[in-house]
mmCIF file of C-alpha atoms in Angstrom:
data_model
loop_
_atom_site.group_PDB
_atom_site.id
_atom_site.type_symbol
_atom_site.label_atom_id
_atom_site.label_comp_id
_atom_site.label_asym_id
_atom_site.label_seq_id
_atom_site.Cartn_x
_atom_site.Cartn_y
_atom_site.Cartn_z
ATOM 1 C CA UNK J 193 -49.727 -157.201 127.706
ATOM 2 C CA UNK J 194 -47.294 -155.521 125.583
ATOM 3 C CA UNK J 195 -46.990 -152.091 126.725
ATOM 4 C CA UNK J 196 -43.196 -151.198 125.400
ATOM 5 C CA UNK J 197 -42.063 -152.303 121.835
ATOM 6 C CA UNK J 198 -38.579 -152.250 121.117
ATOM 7 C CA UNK J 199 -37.488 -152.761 117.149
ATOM 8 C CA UNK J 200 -34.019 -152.244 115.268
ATOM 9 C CA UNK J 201 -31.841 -154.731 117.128
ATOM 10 C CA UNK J 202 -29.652 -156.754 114.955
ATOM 11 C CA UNK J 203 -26.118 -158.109 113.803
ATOM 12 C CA UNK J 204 -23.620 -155.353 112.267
ATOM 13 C CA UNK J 205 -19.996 -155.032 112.325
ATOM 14 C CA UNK J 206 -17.578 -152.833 114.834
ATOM 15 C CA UNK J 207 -18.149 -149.886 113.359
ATOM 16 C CA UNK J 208 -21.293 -149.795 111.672
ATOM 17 C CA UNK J 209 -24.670 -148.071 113.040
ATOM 18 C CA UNK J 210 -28.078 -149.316 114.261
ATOM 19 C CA UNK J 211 -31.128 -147.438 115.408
ATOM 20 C CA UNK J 212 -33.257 -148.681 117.961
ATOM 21 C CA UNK J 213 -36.766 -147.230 118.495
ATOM 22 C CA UNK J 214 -38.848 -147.757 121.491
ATOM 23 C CA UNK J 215 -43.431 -146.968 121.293
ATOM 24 C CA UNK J 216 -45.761 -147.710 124.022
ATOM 25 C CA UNK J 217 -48.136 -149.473 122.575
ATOM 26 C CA UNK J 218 -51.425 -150.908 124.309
ATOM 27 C CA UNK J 219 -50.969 -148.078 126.196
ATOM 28 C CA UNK J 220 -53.947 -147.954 128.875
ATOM 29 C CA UNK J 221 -51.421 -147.042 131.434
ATOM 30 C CA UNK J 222 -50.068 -143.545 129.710
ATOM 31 C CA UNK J 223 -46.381 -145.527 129.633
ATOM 32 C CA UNK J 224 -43.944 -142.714 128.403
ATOM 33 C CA UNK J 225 -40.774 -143.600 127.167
ATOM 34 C CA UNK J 226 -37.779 -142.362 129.174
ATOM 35 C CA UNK J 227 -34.681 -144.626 128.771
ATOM 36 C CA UNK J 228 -32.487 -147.459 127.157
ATOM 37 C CA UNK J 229 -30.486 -149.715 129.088
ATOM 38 C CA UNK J 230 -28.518 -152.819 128.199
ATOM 39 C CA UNK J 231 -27.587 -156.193 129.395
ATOM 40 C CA UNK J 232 -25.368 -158.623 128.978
ATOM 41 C CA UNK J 233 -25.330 -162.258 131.052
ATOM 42 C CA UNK J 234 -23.956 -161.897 134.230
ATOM 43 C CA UNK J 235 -23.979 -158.361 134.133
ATOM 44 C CA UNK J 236 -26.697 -156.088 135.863
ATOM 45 C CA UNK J 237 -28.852 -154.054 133.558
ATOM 46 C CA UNK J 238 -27.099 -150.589 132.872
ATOM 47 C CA UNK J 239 -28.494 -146.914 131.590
ATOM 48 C CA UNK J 240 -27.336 -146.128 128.011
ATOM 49 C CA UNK J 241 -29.165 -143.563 127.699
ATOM 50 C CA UNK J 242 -32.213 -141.657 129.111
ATOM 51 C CA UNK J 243 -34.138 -138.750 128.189
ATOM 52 C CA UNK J 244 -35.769 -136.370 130.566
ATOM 53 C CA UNK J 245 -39.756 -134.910 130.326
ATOM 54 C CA UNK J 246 -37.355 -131.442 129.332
ATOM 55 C CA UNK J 247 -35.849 -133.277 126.807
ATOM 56 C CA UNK J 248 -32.424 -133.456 127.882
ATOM 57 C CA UNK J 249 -30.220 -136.447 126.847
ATOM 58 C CA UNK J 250 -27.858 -138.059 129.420
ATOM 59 C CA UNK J 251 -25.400 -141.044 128.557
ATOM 60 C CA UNK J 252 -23.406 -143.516 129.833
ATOM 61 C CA UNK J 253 -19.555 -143.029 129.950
ATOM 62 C CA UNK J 254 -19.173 -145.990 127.115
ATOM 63 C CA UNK J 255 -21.999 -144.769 125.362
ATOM 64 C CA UNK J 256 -21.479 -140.460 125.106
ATOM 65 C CA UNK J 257 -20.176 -139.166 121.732
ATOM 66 C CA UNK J 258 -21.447 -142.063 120.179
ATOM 67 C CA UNK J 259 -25.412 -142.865 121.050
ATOM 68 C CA UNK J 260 -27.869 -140.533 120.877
ATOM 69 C CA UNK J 261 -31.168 -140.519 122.113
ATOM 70 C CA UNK J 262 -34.255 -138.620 121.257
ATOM 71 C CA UNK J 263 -37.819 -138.359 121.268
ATOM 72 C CA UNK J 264 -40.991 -138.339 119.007
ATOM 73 C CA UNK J 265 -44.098 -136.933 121.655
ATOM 74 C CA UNK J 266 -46.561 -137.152 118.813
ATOM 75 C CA UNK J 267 -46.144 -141.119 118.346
ATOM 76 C CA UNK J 268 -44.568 -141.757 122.246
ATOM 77 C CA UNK J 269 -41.313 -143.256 120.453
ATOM 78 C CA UNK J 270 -37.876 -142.750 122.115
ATOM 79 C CA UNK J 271 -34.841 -143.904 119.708
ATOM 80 C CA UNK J 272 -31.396 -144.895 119.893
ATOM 81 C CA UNK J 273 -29.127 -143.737 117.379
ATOM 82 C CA UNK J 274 -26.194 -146.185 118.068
ATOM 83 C CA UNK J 275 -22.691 -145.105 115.565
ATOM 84 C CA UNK J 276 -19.297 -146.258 115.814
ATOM 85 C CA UNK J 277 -20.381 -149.941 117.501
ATOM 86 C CA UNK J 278 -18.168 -151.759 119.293
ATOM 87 C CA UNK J 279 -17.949 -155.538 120.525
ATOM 88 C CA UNK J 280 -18.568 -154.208 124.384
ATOM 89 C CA UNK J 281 -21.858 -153.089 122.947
ATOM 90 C CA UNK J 282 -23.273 -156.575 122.299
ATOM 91 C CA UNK J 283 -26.102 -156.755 124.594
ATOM 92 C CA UNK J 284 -29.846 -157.119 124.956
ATOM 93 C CA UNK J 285 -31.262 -153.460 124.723
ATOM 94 C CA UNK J 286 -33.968 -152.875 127.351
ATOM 95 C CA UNK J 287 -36.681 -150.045 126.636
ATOM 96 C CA UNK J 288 -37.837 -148.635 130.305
ATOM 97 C CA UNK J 289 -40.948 -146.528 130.663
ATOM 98 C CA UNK J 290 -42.439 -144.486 133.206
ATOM 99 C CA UNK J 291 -46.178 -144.388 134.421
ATOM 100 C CA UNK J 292 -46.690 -141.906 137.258
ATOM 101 C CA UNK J 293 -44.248 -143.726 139.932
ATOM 102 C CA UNK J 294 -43.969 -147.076 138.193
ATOM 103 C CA UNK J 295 -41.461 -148.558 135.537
ATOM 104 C CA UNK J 296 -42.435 -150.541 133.035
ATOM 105 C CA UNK J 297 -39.913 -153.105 130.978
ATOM 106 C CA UNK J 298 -39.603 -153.339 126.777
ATOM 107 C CA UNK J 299 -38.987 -157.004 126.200
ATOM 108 C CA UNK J 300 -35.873 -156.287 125.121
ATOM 109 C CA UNK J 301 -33.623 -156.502 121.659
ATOM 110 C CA UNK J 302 -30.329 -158.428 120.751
ATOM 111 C CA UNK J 303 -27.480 -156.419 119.411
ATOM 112 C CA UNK J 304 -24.766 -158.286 118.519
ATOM 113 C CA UNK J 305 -21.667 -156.643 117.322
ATOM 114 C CA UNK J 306 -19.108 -158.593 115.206
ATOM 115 C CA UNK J 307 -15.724 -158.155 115.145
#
C-alpha cells in the first residue's frame, strides 16, 4: 500500500526552485510526516531536512539557508521548499514517516538539476 506520497520532483536549472510535498495517504497506520532525505547511486540515503512533533526545522549542512521545511497538521503534508538548486542536489528525494516506533518510506522523487 501507498502510505507516503511524494509530488513536485522534476528537472530545473542551478538556480531555480522546486517544492516538494509529502501526505500520508491510505493512512490506517496514523503515518506522520517527519523528514526528507535524498539519494543518489552509490551514496547512502541522507537527512535534508526533518521536522520535529514541536515543529522545529533541522537541516543538513548542504541543505541550511537554502531548503526549508514545514508542515500542514490539518492535511498531514510536510514540504520542501528547495531555492538556489545546485547540481549536488540531483537526487531521488525520499519522504520518511513515523508510526509510533516504526518508519515508513515515500517511494521517492527524481530531482535532477541541470547545469
Amino acid at each position: 500500500q501507498v502510505q507516503l506520497v511524494e509530488s513536485g520532483g522534476g528537472l530545473v536549472q542551478a538556480g531555480g526552485s522546486l517544492r516538494l510535498s509529502c501526505v500520508a495517504s491510505g493512512n490506517s497506520y496514523g503515518i506522520i510526516p517527519r523528514a526528507w532525505y535524498r539519494r543518489v547511486p552509490g551514496n547512502q540515503r541522507a537527512l535534508v531536512a526533518l521536522i520535529t512533533s514541536a515543529g522545529q526545522a533541522h537541516y543538513a549542512d548542504s541543505a541550511r539557508g537554502r531548503f526549508t521545511i514545514s508542515r500542514d497538521n490539518a492535511s498531514n503534508t510536510i514540504y520542501l521548499q528547495m531555492n538556489s538548486l545546485k547540481s549536488d542536489d540531483t537526487a531521488v528525494y525520499y519522504c520518511q514517516g513515523w508510526a509510533g516506533s516504526t518508519y515508513y518510506w515515500g517511494q521517492g522523487t527524481q530531482v535532477t538539476v541541470s547545469s
